[in-house]
Amino acid sequence: MKALSPEEIRSRAQALGQWFHNIDLNGVQTAPDHFLYDYPNIKWRRFQHAVPKDLTGKTVLDIGCNGGFYSLEMKRRGAERVLGLDMDERYLAQARFAAEVTGLDIEFRQLSVYDVAQLGERFDVVLFMGVLYHLRHPLLALDLIHEHAAGDLLIFQSMQRGASQVDEVAADYDFFEAAHFDSPGYPKLHFIEHRYAGDPTNWWAPNAACAEAMLRSAGFAILEHPEEEVYVCRRLDRAEPGGAVYPARGRKTNGSAARETDR
């Protein structure tokens, strides 16, 4: 296939709409005026040392891949297979174009984190970057990743708001003890009813203690905390199954809309 000229790359990138990932496509920046500057590379540089440099023979799942920045980086580290998921077809089109221009063999699919069980496989590395706070049911997502997708490592990032301190929390408290709830370092998940930063999909903003507690609760041990919002985790078998609850799905019967409970 003939290599695209910078003008052709720029034209096709612009035709794919506004990019959230600023990706260098043979010298062409896809989001040169990003409000977070060179994002997500500016964040990646602060934690890339904590991600295995050699992923030869490994499989990688990038949940919420957006324009494909992290998928590209994982493939550059030698991953045998990289699968990127996103629900936004525009982002998937951008990611496919980025892979095409860079010549990297990456698969992209339109799929929700809530449907990872459909993949029917576990991955050596799961990336879950910048997705949690866009979900109405964030802990369910972590439970499902643990139950169906993660084989070993989870690279996690979420926007955080509130205190950065992390209190040591007791395993149990008496019913009449309540002072710990008011401590800034107690795990808190802030609910955003309307919008935050103009985005109606920003639903939750955990503080640091909450992000860490949710990861542990879902069955992930935190190995490293290389950047203030990023955690490198290892999947552990739960001593007691968490029992991720998945809503029953209806099935049409004889052309009707009758709903049955999946068991």
Short mmCIF file of C-alpha atoms in Angstrom, two decimals:
data_model
loop_
_atom_site.label_atom_id
_atom_site.label_comp_id
_atom_site.label_asym_id
_atom_site.label_seq_id
_atom_site.Cartn_x
_atom_site.Cartn_y
_atom_site.Cartn_z
CA MET A 1 0.00 0.00 0.00
CA LYS A 2 1.34 3.40 -0.97
CA ALA A 3 2.30 5.56 2.00
CA LEU A 4 0.10 8.58 2.54
CA SER A 5 1.61 12.03 2.25
CA PRO A 6 1.40 14.41 5.25
CA GLU A 7 -1.31 16.36 3.43
CA GLU A 8 -3.35 13.19 2.85
CA ILE A 9 -2.95 12.12 6.48
CA ARG A 10 -3.99 15.55 7.72
CA SER A 11 -7.01 15.64 5.41
CA ARG A 12 -8.24 12.18 6.39
CA ALA A 13 -7.64 12.80 10.08
CA GLN A 14 -9.66 16.03 9.94
CA ALA A 15 -12.46 14.24 8.07
CA LEU A 16 -12.76 11.80 11.00
CA GLY A 17 -13.83 14.64 13.31
CA GLN A 18 -12.38 16.06 16.50
CA TRP A 19 -9.78 13.82 18.13
CA PHE A 20 -9.39 13.47 21.91
CA HIS A 21 -6.10 11.60 21.52
CA ASN A 22 -3.26 13.62 20.08
CA ILE A 23 -1.35 11.01 18.07
CA ASP A 24 1.73 11.58 15.93
CA LEU A 25 0.90 10.09 12.53
CA ASN A 26 4.16 10.33 10.60
CA GLY A 27 4.67 13.90 11.74
CA VAL A 28 1.01 14.94 11.65
CA GLN A 29 -0.58 15.70 15.04
CA THR A 30 -4.23 14.66 15.28
CA ALA A 31 -5.11 17.11 18.10
CA PRO A 32 -2.41 19.78 18.14
CA ASP A 33 -4.63 22.26 20.04
CA HIS A 34 -5.75 19.84 22.78
CA PHE A 35 -6.79 21.64 25.99
CA LEU A 36 -4.64 19.13 27.93
CA TYR A 37 -1.72 19.80 25.57
CA ASP A 38 0.00 16.67 24.20
CA TYR A 39 -2.57 14.29 25.64
CA PRO A 40 -2.38 11.39 26.43
CA ASN A 41 1.35 11.29 25.70
CA ILE A 42 1.96 13.85 28.44
CA LYS A 43 0.47 11.38 30.94
CA TRP A 44 1.98 8.26 29.33
CA ARG A 45 5.50 9.65 29.79
CA ARG A 46 4.92 9.76 33.55
CA PHE A 47 4.00 6.07 33.95
CA GLN A 48 5.31 4.21 30.90
CA HIS A 49 8.22 2.85 32.95
CA ALA A 50 5.75 0.87 35.07
CA VAL A 51 4.32 -1.02 32.07
CA PRO A 52 6.30 -4.06 30.85
CA LYS A 53 8.63 -2.89 28.09
CA ASP A 54 8.58 -6.29 26.36
CA LEU A 55 5.11 -7.66 25.70
CA THR A 56 6.25 -10.30 23.23
CA GLY A 57 3.71 -13.12 23.10
CA LYS A 58 1.24 -11.23 25.33
CA THR A 59 -2.37 -10.33 24.64
CA VAL A 60 -3.71 -6.86 25.46
CA LEU A 61 -7.27 -5.56 25.84
CA ASP A 62 -7.71 -1.78 25.67
CA ILE A 63 -11.16 -0.93 27.06
CA GLY A 64 -12.34 2.52 26.01
CA CYS A 65 -9.54 2.79 23.47
CA ASN A 66 -10.69 6.15 22.07
CA GLY A 67 -8.38 7.15 19.20
CA GLY A 68 -6.07 4.22 19.91
CA PHE A 69 -3.04 5.87 21.55
CA TYR A 70 -2.49 3.16 24.17
CA SER A 71 -3.31 0.33 21.76
CA LEU A 72 -0.56 1.62 19.47
CA GLU A 73 1.91 1.82 22.34
CA MET A 74 1.17 -1.76 23.45
CA LYS A 75 1.69 -3.06 19.93
CA ARG A 76 4.96 -1.15 19.69
CA ARG A 77 6.08 -3.06 22.79
CA GLY A 78 5.68 -6.30 20.90
CA ALA A 79 2.26 -7.53 22.04
CA GLU A 80 1.17 -10.49 19.95
CA ARG A 81 -2.45 -9.34 19.92
CA VAL A 82 -4.06 -6.03 20.83
CA LEU A 83 -7.84 -5.60 20.90
CA GLY A 84 -9.29 -2.13 21.40
CA LEU A 85 -12.89 -1.62 22.49
CA ASP A 86 -15.01 1.51 22.40
CA MET A 87 -18.70 2.35 22.09
CA ASP A 88 -18.10 5.44 19.95
CA GLU A 89 -17.81 4.48 16.28
CA ARG A 90 -16.12 7.81 15.52
CA TYR A 91 -13.29 7.01 17.94
CA LEU A 92 -13.01 3.50 16.49
CA ALA A 93 -12.70 4.95 12.98
CA GLN A 94 -9.93 7.23 14.23
CA ALA A 95 -8.15 4.32 15.92
CA ARG A 96 -8.35 2.18 12.77
CA PHE A 97 -6.92 5.02 10.74
CA ALA A 98 -4.08 5.54 13.23
CA ALA A 99 -3.24 1.83 13.05
CA GLU A 100 -3.35 1.95 9.26
CA VAL A 101 -0.96 4.90 9.03
CA THR A 102 1.49 3.43 11.56
CA GLY A 103 1.31 -0.02 9.98
CA LEU A 104 0.42 -1.74 13.26
CA ASP A 105 -1.87 -4.80 13.28
CA ILE A 106 -4.56 -4.00 15.87
CA GLU A 107 -8.17 -5.15 16.06
CA PHE A 108 -10.91 -2.74 17.11
CA ARG A 109 -14.50 -3.56 18.05
CA GLN A 110 -17.55 -1.62 19.14
CA LEU A 111 -18.31 -3.13 22.55
CA SER A 112 -19.15 -1.88 26.04
CA VAL A 113 -17.13 -2.73 29.13
CA TYR A 114 -20.35 -4.23 30.49
CA ASP A 115 -20.23 -6.81 27.68
CA VAL A 116 -16.64 -8.06 28.02
CA ALA A 117 -17.95 -11.54 28.82
CA GLN A 118 -18.91 -11.79 25.14
CA LEU A 119 -15.22 -11.93 24.24
CA GLY A 120 -14.90 -15.31 25.92
CA GLU A 121 -11.22 -14.86 26.77
CA ARG A 122 -8.84 -13.38 29.28
CA PHE A 123 -5.98 -11.07 28.40
CA ASP A 124 -2.49 -10.81 29.87
CA VAL A 125 -2.82 -7.03 30.14
CA VAL A 126 -6.04 -5.03 30.39
CA LEU A 127 -5.96 -1.25 29.96
CA PHE A 128 -8.85 0.61 31.60
CA MET A 129 -7.82 4.21 31.14
CA GLY A 130 -10.10 7.20 31.59
CA VAL A 131 -13.34 5.21 31.51
CA LEU A 132 -14.51 4.67 35.10
CA TYR A 133 -15.82 8.20 35.67
CA HIS A 134 -17.90 8.04 32.46
CA LEU A 135 -19.87 5.01 33.74
CA ARG A 136 -23.11 5.06 35.69
CA HIS A 137 -22.16 1.68 37.21
CA PRO A 138 -18.39 1.85 37.78
CA LEU A 139 -17.89 -0.93 40.34
CA LEU A 140 -19.90 -3.31 38.16
CA ALA A 141 -17.46 -2.60 35.34
CA LEU A 142 -14.45 -3.46 37.52
CA ASP A 143 -16.18 -6.63 38.73
CA LEU A 144 -16.88 -7.73 35.17
CA ILE A 145 -13.30 -7.04 34.06
CA HIS A 146 -12.06 -9.20 36.94
CA GLU A 147 -14.60 -11.93 36.30
CA HIS A 148 -14.31 -12.17 32.53
CA ALA A 149 -11.38 -10.29 30.98
CA ALA A 150 -8.32 -9.80 33.19
CA GLY A 151 -5.77 -12.59 33.19
CA ASP A 152 -2.91 -10.89 35.00
CA LEU A 153 -2.23 -7.14 34.85
CA LEU A 154 -4.68 -4.24 34.93
CA ILE A 155 -3.46 -0.74 34.05
CA PHE A 156 -6.07 1.61 35.50
CA GLN A 157 -6.58 5.36 35.39
CA SER A 158 -9.44 7.57 36.48
CA MET A 159 -9.97 11.27 36.93
CA GLN A 160 -9.82 11.95 40.67
CA ARG A 161 -11.23 14.78 42.71
CA GLY A 162 -11.10 15.44 46.43
CA ALA A 163 -8.30 14.61 48.84
CA SER A 164 -5.17 12.78 47.74
CA GLN A 165 -4.56 11.40 51.23
CA VAL A 166 -5.49 7.79 51.87
CA ASP A 167 -6.64 6.83 55.36
CA GLU A 168 -6.07 3.42 56.87
CA VAL A 169 -9.58 2.06 57.18
CA ALA A 170 -10.63 -0.52 59.73
CA ALA A 171 -12.19 -3.80 58.58
CA ASP A 172 -15.36 -2.96 60.49
CA TYR A 173 -16.92 -0.18 62.57
CA ASP A 174 -19.60 -0.07 65.20
CA PHE A 175 -22.98 1.18 63.94
CA PHE A 176 -22.66 4.32 66.07
CA GLU A 177 -19.17 5.22 64.82
CA ALA A 178 -19.45 7.77 62.04
CA ALA A 179 -16.58 10.24 62.36
CA HIS A 180 -14.42 8.38 59.82
CA PHE A 181 -16.93 9.16 57.07
CA ASP A 182 -16.07 12.87 57.39
CA SER A 183 -12.32 12.38 57.03
CA PRO A 184 -10.95 13.66 53.68
CA GLY A 185 -8.95 10.44 53.32
CA TYR A 186 -11.92 8.09 53.67
CA PRO A 187 -12.96 6.50 50.32
CA LYS A 188 -15.47 8.79 48.61
CA LEU A 189 -17.09 8.58 45.18
CA HIS A 190 -18.51 11.96 44.21
CA PHE A 191 -21.66 11.77 42.12
CA ILE A 192 -22.13 14.29 39.30
CA GLU A 193 -25.83 14.67 38.67
CA HIS A 194 -25.67 17.01 35.70
CA ARG A 195 -22.40 17.91 33.96
CA TYR A 196 -18.76 18.39 34.78
CA ALA A 197 -16.45 20.25 32.37
CA GLY A 198 -19.41 20.46 30.01
CA ASP A 199 -19.56 16.67 29.65
CA PRO A 200 -22.86 14.92 30.53
CA THR A 201 -21.07 11.54 30.64
CA ASN A 202 -18.91 12.53 33.63
CA TRP A 203 -20.87 10.67 36.32
CA TRP A 204 -18.41 9.96 39.12
CA ALA A 205 -15.19 11.41 40.53
CA PRO A 206 -13.46 9.21 43.13
CA ASN A 207 -10.91 10.53 45.57
CA ALA A 208 -7.60 8.65 45.73
CA ALA A 209 -8.72 6.47 48.63
CA CYS A 210 -11.87 5.45 46.76
CA ALA A 211 -10.03 4.56 43.55
CA GLU A 212 -7.70 2.28 45.50
CA ALA A 213 -10.49 0.75 47.58
CA MET A 214 -12.60 -0.02 44.50
CA LEU A 215 -9.68 -1.77 42.83
CA ARG A 216 -9.05 -3.92 45.90
CA SER A 217 -12.73 -4.65 46.32
CA ALA A 218 -12.94 -5.85 42.71
CA GLY A 219 -10.05 -8.28 43.26
CA PHE A 220 -6.99 -6.33 42.10
CA ALA A 221 -3.80 -5.91 44.13
CA ILE A 222 -2.08 -2.57 43.55
CA LEU A 223 1.54 -3.19 42.54
CA GLU A 224 2.56 0.36 41.63
CA HIS A 225 1.13 3.85 41.74
CA PRO A 226 3.48 5.53 39.23
CA GLU A 227 1.32 8.58 38.49
CA GLU A 228 -1.29 10.25 40.65
CA GLU A 229 -4.23 8.80 38.70
CA VAL A 230 -2.62 5.59 37.43
CA TYR A 231 -2.39 2.19 39.12
CA VAL A 232 -0.67 -0.98 37.92
CA CYS A 233 -2.53 -3.91 39.42
CA ARG A 234 -2.46 -7.70 39.46
CA ARG A 235 -5.60 -9.78 39.31
CA LEU A 236 -6.06 -12.00 42.36
CA ASP A 237 -8.50 -14.83 42.92
CA ARG A 238 -11.04 -13.65 45.43
CA ALA A 239 -11.24 -15.57 48.69
CA GLU A 240 -14.96 -15.02 48.43
CA PRO A 241 -16.45 -14.48 44.95
CA GLY A 242 -17.62 -10.92 44.49
CA GLY A 243 -20.67 -12.02 42.55
CA ALA A 244 -20.88 -9.28 39.94
CA VAL A 245 -24.57 -8.73 39.32
CA TYR A 246 -25.53 -8.50 35.67
CA PRO A 247 -29.07 -7.42 34.76
CA ALA A 248 -31.22 -10.12 33.20
CA ARG A 249 -31.66 -9.72 29.48
CA GLY A 250 -35.03 -10.08 27.84
CA ARG A 251 -35.64 -12.40 24.90
CA LYS A 252 -38.42 -12.09 22.35
CA THR A 253 -40.66 -15.13 22.17
CA ASN A 254 -42.72 -15.88 19.04
CA GLY A 255 -42.26 -12.31 17.85
CA SER A 256 -43.59 -10.83 21.08
CA ALA A 257 -41.76 -8.57 23.46
CA ALA A 258 -42.27 -10.98 26.35
CA ARG A 259 -39.31 -10.95 28.70
CA GLU A 260 -37.79 -13.99 30.28
CA THR A 261 -35.20 -14.18 32.99
CA ASP A 262 -31.82 -15.53 31.93
CA ARG A 263 -30.51 -17.92 34.53
#
